Structures are given as C-alpha cells and as structure tokens.
Amino acid sequence: MTKEDIVTQVWNELELTKRRSGEIVDHLIFTIKNTLKKGDMVKIGGFGKFEVRHRKPRIGRNPKTGEEKEIKEGKSVKFTAGKPLKIAVLNSAD
Amino acid sequence: MTKTELIKQLARDCGLTLKQSETVVNTFIRSITQALVDGGKVELRGFGSFRTKTRAARRGRNPKTGETVQVPEKVVPFFKPGKQFRALIDCDD
C-alpha cells in the first residue's frame, strides 16, 4: 500500500477533490514530522506513539574487514504500537 | 501532541471542520492498521514504512516466581522511518 491508497480512501470519505485529499494527507504527515522535529512526541490513541530517542555513541565493527569504528551518537524516530494495533496484528497471524 | 491536538492542528492548517479532520486521521490509521492486518506493508514517501515483524518463540521467565515459560512466536507492528525523515531528526540545527 502506498500514500495513493490512503489518499483514495480519504477522498472516498470526504467530499473533496482528489488533489485536495492528497494535500491534506501530505499535511498530516508533515505535522507528525514537524512535531517530532520540535522535540515533542505524537501519541495517537488506539494506534501508537512516535517519539525521538537518543542513540548513544558505540563502537561498531565492519563485519567484512573486522575494522572497528566509532558510531556517533544521534537521534532517531521510534514508533511504539498501541495495544489495539498490536492485538489486531497478532490475531491476524493465526 | 495527542490525537485530539493533531486533529485540531490539521483542521486549522487545512481549513477543515473538526469532524472532517477527525475523519482524515481515522482513515489514515485505519488504512495502515488494515494493511498490516492483511499482512502487507505501507510505504509513505518522505515518512517511512510500516510492516510487521515476526518475533521468534523464546523461553521466558516469570520474574516473580522464577518459573520458566515458553513464549510463543508472535507478529508485531514495526515502523521504519524513511531516509528523509531520519535526516530531518538526526541533524543538529
């Protein structure tokens, strides 16, 4: 599934043009990204939580050459699925 | 930011009613959830991809009783941020 499919579903739900639906979905994604960029988390009840986590610096090793190299600290995005999403996915597996 | 705040922000920025904005957010999460339940994945350019991962069965321990239990294999949702999103977050400015 791609963004196009989500846009089509939004378009089906609301009486808007396809183009406007696309802009709205883009803006939704932009808002999530921008909120995280500002250091806040985004918690969507029933779905999950996006947050920024700090990664500590660590020593990595090139598995091919065995060479050791420091991997710098940084920030990354972590998504934690909420319970309803976890349960839905888990139950779909059987 | 909570879901309610997200809905309000989206409504304000895009000139939607709160009801419309709520529909957009719900449609977004419902589409992704449904795709994952169907065993598929969702790729959103500039944002990232959602898919499922299989966690292997393992032997766990009840921390209270010390009893060893078998934890069965399970499928969990997983989000991998895209290159552009990672770069946005992991820069110093």
CSV table of C-alpha atoms in Angstrom, one decimal:
chain,number,residue,atom,x,y,z
A,1,MET,CA,0.0,0.0,0.0
A,2,THR,CA,1.2,3.5,-0.8
A,3,LYS,CA,0.1,7.0,0.0
A,4,GLU,CA,-2.1,7.0,-3.1
A,5,ASP,CA,-4.3,4.3,-1.5
A,6,ILE,CA,-4.7,6.4,1.7
A,7,VAL,CA,-5.5,9.5,-0.4
A,8,THR,CA,-8.1,7.5,-2.3
A,9,GLN,CA,-9.7,6.4,1.0
A,10,VAL,CA,-9.8,9.9,2.4
A,11,TRP,CA,-11.3,11.1,-0.9
A,12,ASN,CA,-14.0,8.4,-0.6
A,13,GLU,CA,-14.8,9.5,3.0
A,14,LEU,CA,-14.9,13.3,2.4
A,15,GLU,CA,-16.5,15.2,-0.4
A,16,LEU,CA,-13.3,16.8,-1.6
A,17,THR,CA,-11.2,16.7,-4.8
A,18,LYS,CA,-8.6,14.1,-5.2
A,19,ARG,CA,-5.9,16.8,-5.2
A,20,ARG,CA,-7.1,18.4,-2.0
A,21,SER,CA,-7.3,14.9,-0.3
A,22,GLY,CA,-3.6,14.5,-1.3
A,23,GLU,CA,-2.6,17.8,0.1
A,24,ILE,CA,-4.4,17.0,3.4
A,25,VAL,CA,-2.7,13.6,3.8
A,26,ASP,CA,0.7,15.3,3.0
A,27,HIS,CA,0.0,17.9,5.6
A,28,LEU,CA,-0.9,15.2,8.2
A,29,ILE,CA,2.4,13.5,7.6
A,30,PHE,CA,4.2,16.9,7.6
A,31,THR,CA,2.6,17.7,11.0
A,32,ILE,CA,3.7,14.5,12.6
A,33,LYS,CA,7.3,15.0,11.3
A,34,ASN,CA,7.4,18.7,12.3
A,35,THR,CA,6.2,17.9,15.8
A,36,LEU,CA,8.9,15.4,16.3
A,37,LYS,CA,11.4,17.8,14.9
A,38,LYS,CA,10.4,20.3,17.5
A,39,GLY,CA,11.2,17.6,20.2
A,40,ASP,CA,7.6,16.7,21.1
A,41,MET,CA,6.1,13.3,20.6
A,42,VAL,CA,3.0,12.4,18.7
A,43,LYS,CA,0.6,10.0,20.5
A,44,ILE,CA,-2.3,8.7,18.5
A,45,GLY,CA,-4.7,6.8,20.8
A,46,GLY,CA,-5.5,3.3,19.5
A,47,PHE,CA,-2.7,3.4,17.0
A,48,GLY,CA,0.7,4.2,18.6
A,49,LYS,CA,3.2,6.7,19.6
A,50,PHE,CA,6.0,8.4,17.6
A,51,GLU,CA,8.9,9.8,19.6
A,52,VAL,CA,12.5,10.9,19.2
A,53,ARG,CA,15.1,8.7,21.0
A,54,HIS,CA,18.7,9.4,21.6
A,55,ARG,CA,21.2,6.8,20.4
A,56,LYS,CA,24.4,6.6,22.4
A,57,PRO,CA,27.7,6.5,20.7
A,58,ARG,CA,29.1,3.0,20.3
A,59,ILE,CA,31.9,1.0,18.8
A,60,GLY,CA,30.8,-0.6,15.6
A,61,ARG,CA,32.7,-3.2,13.6
A,62,ASN,CA,32.9,-3.7,9.8
A,63,PRO,CA,31.9,-7.3,9.6
A,64,LYS,CA,33.9,-7.8,6.4
A,65,THR,CA,37.3,-6.3,7.5
A,66,GLY,CA,36.9,-6.5,11.3
A,67,GLU,CA,37.8,-2.9,11.5
A,68,GLU,CA,36.5,-1.0,14.5
A,69,LYS,CA,34.9,2.4,14.1
A,70,GLU,CA,33.1,4.7,16.4
A,71,ILE,CA,29.5,5.3,15.6
A,72,LYS,CA,28.5,8.7,16.6
A,73,GLU,CA,25.6,9.5,18.9
A,74,GLY,CA,22.4,10.7,17.3
A,75,LYS,CA,18.7,10.9,17.3
A,76,SER,CA,16.2,8.5,15.7
A,77,VAL,CA,12.5,8.0,15.5
A,78,LYS,CA,10.9,5.3,17.4
A,79,PHE,CA,7.3,4.1,16.8
A,80,THR,CA,5.6,2.1,19.6
A,81,ALA,CA,2.4,0.4,18.5
A,82,GLY,CA,-0.6,0.8,20.8
A,83,LYS,CA,-2.4,-2.1,22.3
A,84,PRO,CA,-5.3,-2.2,19.8
A,85,LEU,CA,-2.8,-2.2,16.8
A,86,LYS,CA,-0.7,-4.9,18.4
A,87,ILE,CA,-3.6,-7.1,19.2
A,88,ALA,CA,-5.1,-6.7,15.6
A,89,VAL,CA,-1.8,-7.7,14.0
A,90,LEU,CA,-1.2,-10.5,16.5
A,91,ASN,CA,-4.7,-12.0,15.9
A,92,SER,CA,-4.4,-11.7,12.1
A,93,ALA,CA,-1.4,-14.1,12.2
A,94,ASP,CA,-3.3,-17.2,13.2
B,1,MET,CA,0.9,16.0,20.9
B,2,THR,CA,-2.2,13.9,21.3
B,3,LYS,CA,-4.6,12.6,18.6
B,4,THR,CA,-7.1,15.4,19.6
B,5,GLU,CA,-4.4,18.1,19.2
B,6,LEU,CA,-3.3,16.6,15.9
B,7,ILE,CA,-6.9,16.7,14.6
B,8,LYS,CA,-7.2,20.4,15.7
B,9,GLN,CA,-3.9,21.4,14.1
B,10,LEU,CA,-4.8,19.7,10.9
B,11,ALA,CA,-8.3,21.3,10.8
B,12,ARG,CA,-6.7,24.7,11.4
B,13,ASP,CA,-3.9,24.4,8.8
B,14,CYS,CA,-6.1,22.9,6.1
B,15,GLY,CA,-9.4,24.7,6.7
B,16,LEU,CA,-11.3,21.6,7.6
B,17,THR,CA,-14.1,21.2,10.1
B,18,LEU,CA,-13.0,19.2,13.2
B,19,LYS,CA,-15.3,16.4,12.1
B,20,GLN,CA,-13.6,16.2,8.6
B,21,SER,CA,-10.2,16.4,10.2
B,22,GLU,CA,-11.0,13.6,12.6
B,23,THR,CA,-12.2,11.5,9.6
B,24,VAL,CA,-8.9,12.1,7.8
B,25,VAL,CA,-6.8,11.0,10.9
B,26,ASN,CA,-9.1,8.0,11.5
B,27,THR,CA,-8.9,7.0,7.8
B,28,PHE,CA,-5.1,7.3,7.9
B,29,ILE,CA,-4.7,5.0,10.9
B,30,ARG,CA,-7.4,2.6,9.8
B,31,SER,CA,-5.8,2.2,6.4
B,32,ILE,CA,-2.4,1.4,7.9
B,33,THR,CA,-3.9,-1.0,10.5
B,34,GLN,CA,-5.9,-2.8,7.8
B,35,ALA,CA,-2.8,-3.2,5.6
B,36,LEU,CA,-0.8,-4.7,8.4
B,37,VAL,CA,-3.6,-7.0,9.5
B,38,ASP,CA,-3.7,-8.2,5.9
B,39,GLY,CA,-0.1,-9.0,6.1
B,40,GLY,CA,1.0,-6.2,3.8
B,41,LYS,CA,3.2,-3.1,4.2
B,42,VAL,CA,2.6,0.6,3.8
B,43,GLU,CA,5.2,2.8,2.2
B,44,LEU,CA,4.9,6.5,2.6
B,45,ARG,CA,7.4,8.6,0.7
B,46,GLY,CA,9.3,11.0,2.9
B,47,PHE,CA,7.9,9.4,6.1
B,48,GLY,CA,8.7,5.8,6.3
B,49,SER,CA,7.2,2.3,6.0
B,50,PHE,CA,5.0,0.2,8.3
B,51,ARG,CA,5.3,-3.6,8.2
B,52,THR,CA,5.1,-6.5,10.6
B,53,LYS,CA,8.0,-8.4,12.1
B,54,THR,CA,7.9,-11.9,13.4
B,55,ARG,CA,9.4,-12.4,16.8
B,56,ALA,CA,10.8,-15.9,17.4
B,57,ALA,CA,9.5,-18.1,20.1
B,58,ARG,CA,11.7,-18.0,23.2
B,59,ARG,CA,12.0,-19.2,26.7
B,60,GLY,CA,11.0,-16.5,29.1
B,61,ARG,CA,10.9,-16.4,32.9
B,62,ASN,CA,8.3,-15.1,35.2
B,63,PRO,CA,10.3,-12.5,37.2
B,64,LYS,CA,8.1,-13.0,40.2
B,65,THR,CA,8.2,-16.8,40.6
B,66,GLY,CA,11.4,-17.5,38.6
B,67,GLU,CA,9.4,-20.1,36.7
B,68,THR,CA,10.4,-20.8,33.1
B,69,VAL,CA,7.7,-20.4,30.5
B,70,GLN,CA,7.6,-20.8,26.7
B,71,VAL,CA,6.8,-17.6,24.9
B,72,PRO,CA,5.3,-18.4,21.5
B,73,GLU,CA,6.3,-16.8,18.3
B,74,LYS,CA,4.5,-13.5,17.6
B,75,VAL,CA,3.9,-10.9,15.0
B,76,VAL,CA,4.4,-7.3,15.9
B,77,PRO,CA,3.9,-4.0,14.0
B,78,PHE,CA,7.1,-2.1,13.0
B,79,PHE,CA,7.7,1.3,11.6
B,80,LYS,CA,11.0,2.2,9.9
B,81,PRO,CA,11.5,6.0,9.3
B,82,GLY,CA,12.5,6.9,5.8
B,83,LYS,CA,15.8,8.4,4.8
B,84,GLN,CA,14.4,12.0,4.6
B,85,PHE,CA,12.7,11.7,8.0
B,86,ARG,CA,15.8,10.2,9.7
B,87,ALA,CA,17.9,13.1,8.3
B,88,LEU,CA,15.4,15.7,9.5
B,89,ILE,CA,15.5,14.3,13.0
B,90,ASP,CA,19.2,13.5,13.2
B,91,CYS,CA,20.7,16.8,12.4
B,92,ASP,CA,22.0,19.5,14.8
B,93,ASP,CA,20.1,22.6,14.0
